Amino acid sequence: MELPIVDSKIHDLISNYETRDPFHLAKSLNIIIIEEDLGEIYGYYNRANRIKMIHINSKLDELNKRTTTAHELGHAVLHPDENTPMLSKSTIVSELKIEKEANYFATNLIIDKEKYFEECNYENARTYGLLNHYGLPEHFARYI
Ligand SMILES: [Zn+2]
């Protein structure tokens, strides 16, 4: 799959459902999210009959649940009928084409580049980068 095709799928999802939130998108697309203890596995996508499912490790923190859901949503949208590998520490850096596509999907779904560069002039971008780096909320920018 060419990346511009992935871009247009992301664009269609965002304009149809008016959100970049992978949890909301999964729900809108009738994809069931199941949280369970998966041990070392972050998550995986599968399909039983016509039902699409995303399995997420309940032990992950909220941020990693979101990233994993976005990655698996990528499979559900881009590779609905393929047997995709389970996501883990080792497969998240996989060079497999479908894995790279799912990571590309997740990154460009979550990040709203245009909005970010529109709202942040260079100085703000640096400030927010600094706050994020130290895990401080963005409204602390006024104290720097
Ligand atoms: Zn994957």
mmCIF file of C-alpha atoms and ligand atoms in Angstrom:
data_model
loop_
_atom_site.group_PDB
_atom_site.id
_atom_site.type_symbol
_atom_site.label_atom_id
_atom_site.label_comp_id
_atom_site.label_asym_id
_atom_site.label_seq_id
_atom_site.Cartn_x
_atom_site.Cartn_y
_atom_site.Cartn_z
ATOM 1 C CA MET A 1 0.000 0.000 0.000
ATOM 2 C CA GLU A 2 1.348 3.402 -0.938
ATOM 3 C CA LEU A 3 1.622 5.910 1.881
ATOM 4 C CA PRO A 4 -0.593 8.521 0.128
ATOM 5 C CA ILE A 5 -3.361 5.886 0.227
ATOM 6 C CA VAL A 6 -2.824 5.541 3.984
ATOM 7 C CA ASP A 7 -2.904 9.355 4.257
ATOM 8 C CA SER A 8 -6.222 9.523 2.451
ATOM 9 C CA LYS A 9 -7.711 6.784 4.652
ATOM 10 C CA ILE A 10 -6.677 8.736 7.746
ATOM 11 C CA HIS A 11 -8.082 11.914 6.243
ATOM 12 C CA ASP A 12 -11.415 10.204 5.446
ATOM 13 C CA LEU A 13 -11.733 8.809 8.974
ATOM 14 C CA ILE A 14 -11.037 12.168 10.588
ATOM 15 C CA SER A 15 -13.440 14.055 8.360
ATOM 16 C CA ASN A 16 -16.200 11.414 8.666
ATOM 17 C CA TYR A 17 -16.039 11.032 12.431
ATOM 18 C CA GLU A 18 -14.496 14.380 13.444
ATOM 19 C CA THR A 19 -12.021 12.861 15.847
ATOM 20 C CA ARG A 20 -8.457 11.583 15.932
ATOM 21 C CA ASP A 21 -9.177 9.525 19.028
ATOM 22 C CA PRO A 22 -8.496 5.857 18.185
ATOM 23 C CA PHE A 23 -10.943 4.632 20.870
ATOM 24 C CA HIS A 24 -13.794 6.725 19.432
ATOM 25 C CA LEU A 25 -12.905 5.743 15.895
ATOM 26 C CA ALA A 26 -12.850 2.034 16.753
ATOM 27 C CA LYS A 27 -16.290 2.371 18.341
ATOM 28 C CA SER A 28 -17.663 4.250 15.334
ATOM 29 C CA LEU A 29 -16.332 1.529 13.035
ATOM 30 C CA ASN A 30 -17.940 -1.225 15.139
ATOM 31 C CA ILE A 31 -14.570 -2.597 16.138
ATOM 32 C CA ILE A 32 -14.702 -4.167 19.575
ATOM 33 C CA ILE A 33 -11.913 -3.223 21.993
ATOM 34 C CA ILE A 34 -11.129 -5.888 24.543
ATOM 35 C CA GLU A 35 -8.827 -5.115 27.438
ATOM 36 C CA GLU A 36 -7.161 -8.117 28.977
ATOM 37 C CA ASP A 37 -3.903 -9.139 30.593
ATOM 38 C CA LEU A 38 -1.703 -10.079 27.630
ATOM 39 C CA GLY A 39 1.580 -10.474 29.475
ATOM 40 C CA GLU A 40 4.425 -9.138 27.320
ATOM 41 C CA ILE A 41 2.131 -8.396 24.370
ATOM 42 C CA TYR A 42 0.912 -4.794 23.949
ATOM 43 C CA GLY A 43 -2.026 -5.732 21.755
ATOM 44 C CA TYR A 44 -3.248 -7.398 18.581
ATOM 45 C CA TYR A 45 -5.953 -7.266 15.975
ATOM 46 C CA ASN A 46 -8.084 -10.172 14.851
ATOM 47 C CA ARG A 47 -11.274 -10.901 13.051
ATOM 48 C CA ALA A 48 -13.733 -13.631 13.943
ATOM 49 C CA ASN A 49 -16.319 -14.140 11.204
ATOM 50 C CA ARG A 50 -17.205 -10.544 10.396
ATOM 51 C CA ILE A 51 -16.429 -9.104 13.795
ATOM 52 C CA LYS A 52 -13.263 -7.024 14.080
ATOM 53 C CA MET A 53 -11.548 -6.952 17.449
ATOM 54 C CA ILE A 54 -8.661 -5.048 18.980
ATOM 55 C CA HIS A 55 -7.141 -6.648 22.057
ATOM 56 C CA ILE A 56 -5.258 -4.304 24.382
ATOM 57 C CA ASN A 57 -3.137 -5.223 27.348
ATOM 58 C CA SER A 58 -4.952 -3.915 30.439
ATOM 59 C CA LYS A 59 -1.589 -3.422 32.180
ATOM 60 C CA LEU A 60 -0.494 -0.648 29.798
ATOM 61 C CA ASP A 61 -0.741 2.983 30.889
ATOM 62 C CA GLU A 62 -3.294 5.214 29.118
ATOM 63 C CA LEU A 63 -0.775 6.651 26.677
ATOM 64 C CA ASN A 64 0.442 3.234 25.529
ATOM 65 C CA LYS A 65 -3.134 1.955 25.320
ATOM 66 C CA ARG A 66 -3.860 4.821 22.954
ATOM 67 C CA THR A 67 -0.776 4.230 20.833
ATOM 68 C CA THR A 68 -1.439 0.489 20.684
ATOM 69 C CA THR A 69 -5.102 1.025 19.812
ATOM 70 C CA ALA A 70 -4.089 3.431 17.044
ATOM 71 C CA HIS A 71 -1.621 0.864 15.663
ATOM 72 C CA GLU A 72 -4.176 -1.961 15.746
ATOM 73 C CA LEU A 73 -6.838 0.317 14.288
ATOM 74 C CA GLY A 74 -4.398 0.805 11.434
ATOM 75 C CA HIS A 75 -4.467 -2.941 10.817
ATOM 76 C CA ALA A 76 -8.265 -3.043 11.077
ATOM 77 C CA VAL A 77 -8.521 -0.308 8.440
ATOM 78 C CA LEU A 78 -5.565 -1.161 6.193
ATOM 79 C CA HIS A 79 -5.209 -4.939 6.585
ATOM 80 C CA PRO A 80 -8.632 -6.176 7.719
ATOM 81 C CA ASP A 81 -8.215 -9.711 6.388
ATOM 82 C CA GLU A 82 -4.545 -10.269 7.094
ATOM 83 C CA ASN A 83 -2.985 -12.174 9.931
ATOM 84 C CA THR A 84 -1.101 -9.376 11.656
ATOM 85 C CA PRO A 85 1.610 -10.011 14.237
ATOM 86 C CA MET A 86 1.012 -9.305 17.908
ATOM 87 C CA LEU A 87 2.475 -5.988 18.966
ATOM 88 C CA SER A 88 5.228 -6.121 21.549
ATOM 89 C CA LYS A 89 8.482 -4.403 22.442
ATOM 90 C CA SER A 90 10.226 -6.357 19.676
ATOM 91 C CA THR A 91 7.605 -6.088 16.922
ATOM 92 C CA ILE A 92 6.991 -2.342 17.350
ATOM 93 C CA VAL A 93 10.336 -1.826 15.598
ATOM 94 C CA SER A 94 9.533 -4.443 12.956
ATOM 95 C CA GLU A 95 10.511 -3.742 9.368
ATOM 96 C CA LEU A 96 7.572 -5.801 8.096
ATOM 97 C CA LYS A 97 5.599 -3.731 5.598
ATOM 98 C CA ILE A 98 2.264 -4.096 7.401
ATOM 99 C CA GLU A 99 3.881 -3.150 10.709
ATOM 100 C CA LYS A 100 5.451 -0.036 9.261
ATOM 101 C CA GLU A 101 2.113 0.885 7.693
ATOM 102 C CA ALA A 102 0.299 0.441 11.017
ATOM 103 C CA ASN A 103 2.917 2.596 12.788
ATOM 104 C CA TYR A 104 2.663 5.234 10.065
ATOM 105 C CA PHE A 105 -1.128 5.171 10.461
ATOM 106 C CA ALA A 106 -0.892 5.507 14.263
ATOM 107 C CA THR A 107 1.609 8.389 14.107
ATOM 108 C CA ASN A 108 -0.305 10.399 11.550
ATOM 109 C CA LEU A 109 -3.663 9.728 13.177
ATOM 110 C CA ILE A 110 -2.521 10.903 16.603
ATOM 111 C CA ILE A 111 -0.373 13.830 15.493
ATOM 112 C CA ASP A 112 -2.206 16.779 13.991
ATOM 113 C CA LYS A 113 0.816 18.384 12.343
ATOM 114 C CA GLU A 114 -1.030 21.221 10.661
ATOM 115 C CA LYS A 115 -2.791 22.300 13.820
ATOM 116 C CA TYR A 116 0.408 22.010 15.838
ATOM 117 C CA PHE A 117 2.436 24.213 13.521
ATOM 118 C CA GLU A 118 -0.466 26.615 13.096
ATOM 119 C CA GLU A 119 -0.924 27.117 16.824
ATOM 120 C CA CYS A 120 2.683 27.006 17.848
ATOM 121 C CA ASN A 121 5.138 29.515 16.652
ATOM 122 C CA TYR A 122 8.698 28.303 16.966
ATOM 123 C CA GLU A 123 9.130 29.646 20.497
ATOM 124 C CA ASN A 124 5.912 27.959 21.711
ATOM 125 C CA ALA A 125 6.896 24.690 20.102
ATOM 126 C CA ARG A 126 10.166 24.773 22.021
ATOM 127 C CA THR A 127 8.371 25.608 25.266
ATOM 128 C CA TYR A 128 5.825 22.813 24.870
ATOM 129 C CA GLY A 129 8.605 20.416 23.939
ATOM 130 C CA LEU A 130 10.382 21.397 27.154
ATOM 131 C CA LEU A 131 7.255 20.898 29.290
ATOM 132 C CA ASN A 132 6.485 17.556 27.665
ATOM 133 C CA HIS A 133 10.045 16.442 28.175
ATOM 134 C CA TYR A 134 9.696 16.975 31.920
ATOM 135 C CA GLY A 135 6.113 15.689 32.039
ATOM 136 C CA LEU A 136 4.606 19.060 33.036
ATOM 137 C CA PRO A 137 1.165 20.182 31.809
ATOM 138 C CA GLU A 138 1.142 22.643 28.924
ATOM 139 C CA HIS A 139 -0.654 25.352 30.907
ATOM 140 C CA PHE A 140 2.539 25.670 32.955
ATOM 141 C CA ALA A 141 4.059 27.399 29.930
ATOM 142 C CA ARG A 142 3.281 30.792 31.541
ATOM 143 C CA TYR A 143 5.639 30.019 34.422
ATOM 144 C CA ILE A 144 8.698 29.482 32.295
HETATM 145 ZN ZN ZN B 1 0.999 -4.567 14.071
#
